[in-house]
Amino acid sequence: MSVIDEVLEANDIYSRTHELRRLTPRPARKMTGDAHIIRNAGGIVTDDSLRSLLISHYLLDTEEIMVINHTDCGLMHTSEQELRTRIQNRTGTAAIAPAFFFAFQNIEENVRHQLQKLHTHPWIPKEVSVRGFVYDVSSGRLREIK
């Protein structure tokens, strides 16, 4: 049985006791993360994640954003060129997109760079709280990055 088949089987079991609850798309605590989790490799503020954050703020009234990276991230253990070469060697072809994988070596620097993108974007109001963290996978603790 594939993992997708296992998920479908678990969903079938869950759906037998599922009860419709009145949920609003607006995050109750007005923070991305309460209901709006936007996740990608490396915790990178890409055009698409920025699009989702703007929608969350302007349509659903999100007022706080947490950028969270985690220790031992796979993108810390490679470079742009190494990753592109690995993929091209496995597939036997080059591709135009993605233009960048956003590999990095310093996790704190990466968090600061993502925060800078958000703090300087003209459509993210200054009153929206934007803070960055590193999640330590060995201890389970969040550490704020300033």
PDB file of N, CA, C and O in Angstrom, residues 1 3-19:
ATOM      1  N   MET A   1       0.858  -1.184   0.000  1.00  0.00           N
ATOM      2  CA  MET A   1       0.000   0.000   0.000  1.00  0.00           C
ATOM      3  C   MET A   1       0.896   1.237   0.000  1.00  0.00           C
ATOM      4  O   MET A   1       1.834   1.331   0.779  1.00  0.00           O
ATOM      5  N   VAL A   3       1.833   5.347   0.461  1.00  0.00           N
ATOM      6  CA  VAL A   3       1.544   6.325   1.512  1.00  0.00           C
ATOM      7  C   VAL A   3       0.257   7.075   1.185  1.00  0.00           C
ATOM      8  O   VAL A   3      -0.555   7.339   2.078  1.00  0.00           O
ATOM      9  N   ILE A   4       0.045   7.397  -0.087  1.00  0.00           N
ATOM     10  CA  ILE A   4      -1.198   8.079  -0.469  1.00  0.00           C
ATOM     11  C   ILE A   4      -2.398   7.196  -0.153  1.00  0.00           C
ATOM     12  O   ILE A   4      -3.420   7.672   0.372  1.00  0.00           O
ATOM     13  N   ASP A   5      -2.296   5.885  -0.403  1.00  0.00           N
ATOM     14  CA  ASP A   5      -3.390   4.972  -0.052  1.00  0.00           C
ATOM     15  C   ASP A   5      -3.620   4.949   1.458  1.00  0.00           C
ATOM     16  O   ASP A   5      -4.763   4.892   1.917  1.00  0.00           O
ATOM     17  N   GLU A   6      -2.552   5.012   2.237  1.00  0.00           N
ATOM     18  CA  GLU A   6      -2.688   5.063   3.698  1.00  0.00           C
ATOM     19  C   GLU A   6      -3.403   6.334   4.133  1.00  0.00           C
ATOM     20  O   GLU A   6      -4.254   6.302   5.035  1.00  0.00           O
ATOM     21  N   VAL A   7      -3.068   7.465   3.506  1.00  0.00           N
ATOM     22  CA  VAL A   7      -3.747   8.725   3.822  1.00  0.00           C
ATOM     23  C   VAL A   7      -5.229   8.627   3.469  1.00  0.00           C
ATOM     24  O   VAL A   7      -6.095   9.054   4.249  1.00  0.00           O
ATOM     25  N   LEU A   8      -5.547   8.052   2.333  1.00  0.00           N
ATOM     26  CA  LEU A   8      -6.951   7.895   1.937  1.00  0.00           C
ATOM     27  C   LEU A   8      -7.703   6.989   2.902  1.00  0.00           C
ATOM     28  O   LEU A   8      -8.861   7.254   3.248  1.00  0.00           O
ATOM     29  N   GLU A   9      -7.055   5.934   3.367  1.00  0.00           N
ATOM     30  CA  GLU A   9      -7.676   5.037   4.338  1.00  0.00           C
ATOM     31  C   GLU A   9      -7.908   5.758   5.668  1.00  0.00           C
ATOM     32  O   GLU A   9      -8.992   5.644   6.264  1.00  0.00           O
ATOM     33  N   ALA A  10      -6.924   6.529   6.119  1.00  0.00           N
ATOM     34  CA  ALA A  10      -7.081   7.295   7.353  1.00  0.00           C
ATOM     35  C   ALA A  10      -8.183   8.335   7.206  1.00  0.00           C
ATOM     36  O   ALA A  10      -8.971   8.566   8.131  1.00  0.00           O
ATOM     37  N   ASN A  11      -8.274   8.965   6.036  1.00  0.00           N
ATOM     38  CA  ASN A  11      -9.325   9.934   5.788  1.00  0.00           C
ATOM     39  C   ASN A  11     -10.695   9.286   5.819  1.00  0.00           C
ATOM     40  O   ASN A  11     -11.663   9.855   6.344  1.00  0.00           O
ATOM     41  N   ASP A  12     -10.813   8.084   5.274  1.00  0.00           N
ATOM     42  CA  ASP A  12     -12.076   7.366   5.297  1.00  0.00           C
ATOM     43  C   ASP A  12     -12.526   7.116   6.738  1.00  0.00           C
ATOM     44  O   ASP A  12     -13.687   7.341   7.084  1.00  0.00           O
ATOM     45  N   ILE A  13     -11.598   6.701   7.582  1.00  0.00           N
ATOM     46  CA  ILE A  13     -11.907   6.456   8.995  1.00  0.00           C
ATOM     47  C   ILE A  13     -12.305   7.756   9.684  1.00  0.00           C
ATOM     48  O   ILE A  13     -13.310   7.821  10.400  1.00  0.00           O
ATOM     49  N   TYR A  14     -11.532   8.820   9.447  1.00  0.00           N
ATOM     50  CA  TYR A  14     -11.823  10.119  10.047  1.00  0.00           C
ATOM     51  C   TYR A  14     -13.196  10.623   9.613  1.00  0.00           C
ATOM     52  O   TYR A  14     -13.982  11.122  10.432  1.00  0.00           O
ATOM     53  N   SER A  15     -13.523  10.495   8.338  1.00  0.00           N
ATOM     54  CA  SER A  15     -14.760  11.070   7.813  1.00  0.00           C
ATOM     55  C   SER A  15     -16.008  10.433   8.414  1.00  0.00           C
ATOM     56  O   SER A  15     -17.074  11.037   8.409  1.00  0.00           O
ATOM     57  N   ARG A  16     -15.874   9.244   8.956  1.00  0.00           N
ATOM     58  CA  ARG A  16     -17.037   8.577   9.568  1.00  0.00           C
ATOM     59  C   ARG A  16     -17.515   9.280  10.831  1.00  0.00           C
ATOM     60  O   ARG A  16     -18.681   9.159  11.208  1.00  0.00           O
ATOM     61  N   THR A  17     -16.615  10.005  11.513  1.00  0.00           N
ATOM     62  CA  THR A  17     -16.988  10.710  12.738  1.00  0.00           C
ATOM     63  C   THR A  17     -16.845  12.225  12.595  1.00  0.00           C
ATOM     64  O   THR A  17     -17.018  12.958  13.563  1.00  0.00           O
ATOM     65  N   HIS A  18     -16.556  12.695  11.409  1.00  0.00           N
ATOM     66  CA  HIS A  18     -16.379  14.129  11.165  1.00  0.00           C
ATOM     67  C   HIS A  18     -17.693  14.865  11.379  1.00  0.00           C
ATOM     68  O   HIS A  18     -18.749  14.430  10.940  1.00  0.00           O
ATOM     69  N   GLU A  19     -17.580  15.995  12.068  1.00  0.00           N
ATOM     70  CA  GLU A  19     -18.742  16.860  12.252  1.00  0.00           C
ATOM     71  C   GLU A  19     -18.407  18.229  11.681  1.00  0.00           C
ATOM     72  O   GLU A  19     -17.340  18.776  11.969  1.00  0.00           O
TER      73      GLU A  19
END
